[in-house]
Amino acid sequence: MAFPNGADGHRRPSPAPGVPPMYVRYLRDRLLEAEAGLTAMNERYDRTKAAFDRCYARRGITPDSDIVGYINAKAMNPELKFWYAKVEHFQRELAAYGAALTGLAAADQMLAVDGPRVPADRQRARTGRPNLNRVG
């Protein structure tokens, strides 16, 4: 099942045979949600870390002056841990949905009937020797 051609005349990718188009749309929507969530959590973490840096800089604890004290204070701050965990969560979601969509697109290309083919006369001739993991 192919998606209709776009206004620009290019063929839109179709999902691999047997994959419902609604599932592809679901994955794409979740990918966009994960991207928006990652952006929001990243901004929240950056703001929280900036406030943390300002607070500890007033006490004279900075990465330049007291790296051990800075790392210990950062490790003890529950809010930084929380927002960083949220950032990591959305990074994992983004990677998972992106990988699923990339895999479906790759399967579609591999299974495409009218995809680009290498003509038989351009394929490498066999030398009669076994191919021992040679590139090319």
Coordinates of C-alpha atoms in Angstrom, one line a residue:
M1 CA 0.0 0.0 0.0
A2 CA 1.6 3.2 -1.1
F3 CA 0.9 6.7 0.1
P4 CA -0.2 9.1 -2.6
N5 CA 2.4 11.3 -4.4
G6 CA 3.0 14.6 -2.8
A7 CA 2.4 18.0 -4.4
D8 CA 6.1 18.1 -5.4
G9 CA 5.6 14.9 -7.5
H10 CA 7.9 12.8 -5.4
R11 CA 6.8 9.3 -4.4
R12 CA 6.0 9.2 -0.7
P13 CA 7.5 6.2 1.2
S14 CA 5.1 3.4 1.9
P15 CA 5.4 1.1 4.9
A16 CA 6.8 -2.4 4.5
P17 CA 4.2 -4.9 3.4
G18 CA 2.0 -6.0 6.4
V19 CA 2.7 -2.9 8.4
P20 CA -0.4 -0.9 8.9
P21 CA -0.1 2.8 7.9
M22 CA -1.7 3.8 11.2
Y23 CA 1.2 2.1 13.1
V24 CA 3.7 4.2 11.1
R25 CA 1.7 7.4 11.9
Y26 CA 1.6 6.3 15.5
L27 CA 5.4 5.9 15.6
R28 CA 6.0 9.2 13.8
D29 CA 3.6 11.0 16.3
R30 CA 5.4 9.4 19.3
L31 CA 8.7 10.4 17.8
L32 CA 7.6 14.0 17.5
E33 CA 6.2 13.9 21.1
A34 CA 9.5 12.5 22.4
E35 CA 11.4 15.3 20.5
A36 CA 9.2 18.0 22.1
G37 CA 9.6 16.4 25.5
L38 CA 13.3 16.2 25.2
T39 CA 13.5 19.8 24.2
A40 CA 11.3 20.8 27.2
M41 CA 13.2 18.7 29.7
N42 CA 16.5 19.8 28.4
E43 CA 15.5 23.5 28.9
R44 CA 14.2 22.7 32.4
Y45 CA 17.5 20.9 33.3
D46 CA 19.5 23.8 31.9
R47 CA 17.6 26.3 33.9
T48 CA 17.9 24.2 37.1
K49 CA 21.6 23.7 36.6
A50 CA 22.2 27.4 35.9
A51 CA 20.4 28.2 39.2
F52 CA 22.5 25.5 41.0
D53 CA 25.7 27.0 39.5
R54 CA 24.8 30.5 40.6
C55 CA 23.9 29.3 44.1
Y56 CA 27.2 27.4 44.6
A57 CA 29.3 30.1 42.8
R58 CA 28.2 32.5 45.6
R59 CA 29.7 30.1 48.1
G60 CA 32.9 29.9 46.1
I61 CA 32.3 26.4 44.8
T62 CA 32.8 26.2 41.0
P63 CA 34.3 23.5 38.7
D64 CA 37.3 25.8 38.3
S65 CA 38.0 26.5 42.0
D66 CA 36.8 23.3 43.8
I67 CA 35.9 20.5 41.4
V68 CA 35.5 17.9 44.2
G69 CA 33.1 20.1 46.2
Y70 CA 31.2 20.9 43.0
I71 CA 30.8 17.3 42.0
N72 CA 29.8 16.3 45.6
A73 CA 27.2 19.1 45.7
K74 CA 25.9 18.2 42.3
A75 CA 25.6 14.6 43.3
M76 CA 23.6 15.5 46.4
N77 CA 21.1 17.7 44.5
P78 CA 17.9 15.8 44.0
E79 CA 16.4 18.3 41.6
L80 CA 19.3 18.0 39.2
K81 CA 19.1 14.2 39.3
F82 CA 15.4 14.3 38.6
W83 CA 15.5 16.6 35.6
Y84 CA 18.6 14.8 34.2
A85 CA 16.7 11.5 34.5
K86 CA 13.8 13.0 32.5
V87 CA 16.2 14.2 29.8
E88 CA 17.7 10.7 29.6
H89 CA 14.2 9.2 29.4
F90 CA 13.2 11.3 26.4
Q91 CA 16.6 10.6 24.8
R92 CA 15.9 6.9 25.0
E93 CA 12.3 7.4 23.7
L94 CA 13.6 9.4 20.8
A95 CA 16.2 6.8 19.9
A96 CA 13.7 3.9 20.1
Y97 CA 11.0 5.5 17.9
G98 CA 13.6 6.8 15.5
A99 CA 15.2 3.4 15.2
A100 CA 11.8 1.8 14.6
L101 CA 10.9 4.2 11.9
T102 CA 14.4 3.9 10.3
G103 CA 14.0 0.1 10.4
L104 CA 10.6 0.2 8.7
A105 CA 12.0 2.5 6.0
A106 CA 15.0 0.2 5.4
A107 CA 12.7 -2.8 5.2
D108 CA 10.5 -0.9 2.7
Q109 CA 13.5 -0.1 0.6
M110 CA 14.7 -3.7 0.7
L111 CA 11.3 -5.1 -0.2
A112 CA 10.4 -2.5 -2.8
V113 CA 9.5 -4.0 -6.1
D114 CA 10.3 -1.0 -8.3
G115 CA 13.4 0.0 -6.4
P116 CA 16.8 0.7 -8.0
R117 CA 18.5 -2.5 -9.3
V118 CA 22.0 -3.1 -10.4
P119 CA 21.9 -4.3 -14.0
A120 CA 23.3 -7.9 -14.5
D121 CA 26.1 -6.7 -16.8
R122 CA 27.4 -4.3 -14.2
Q123 CA 27.7 -6.9 -11.4
R124 CA 31.2 -8.1 -10.6
A125 CA 32.3 -11.2 -12.3
R126 CA 33.3 -14.1 -10.1
T127 CA 36.9 -15.1 -10.2
G128 CA 36.3 -18.7 -9.0
R129 CA 38.1 -18.0 -5.8
P130 CA 36.2 -17.8 -2.5
N131 CA 35.5 -14.3 -1.3
L132 CA 37.5 -14.0 1.9
N133 CA 35.8 -11.0 3.4
R134 CA 37.1 -8.7 0.8
V135 CA 35.6 -5.3 0.5
G136 CA 34.3 -4.2 -2.9

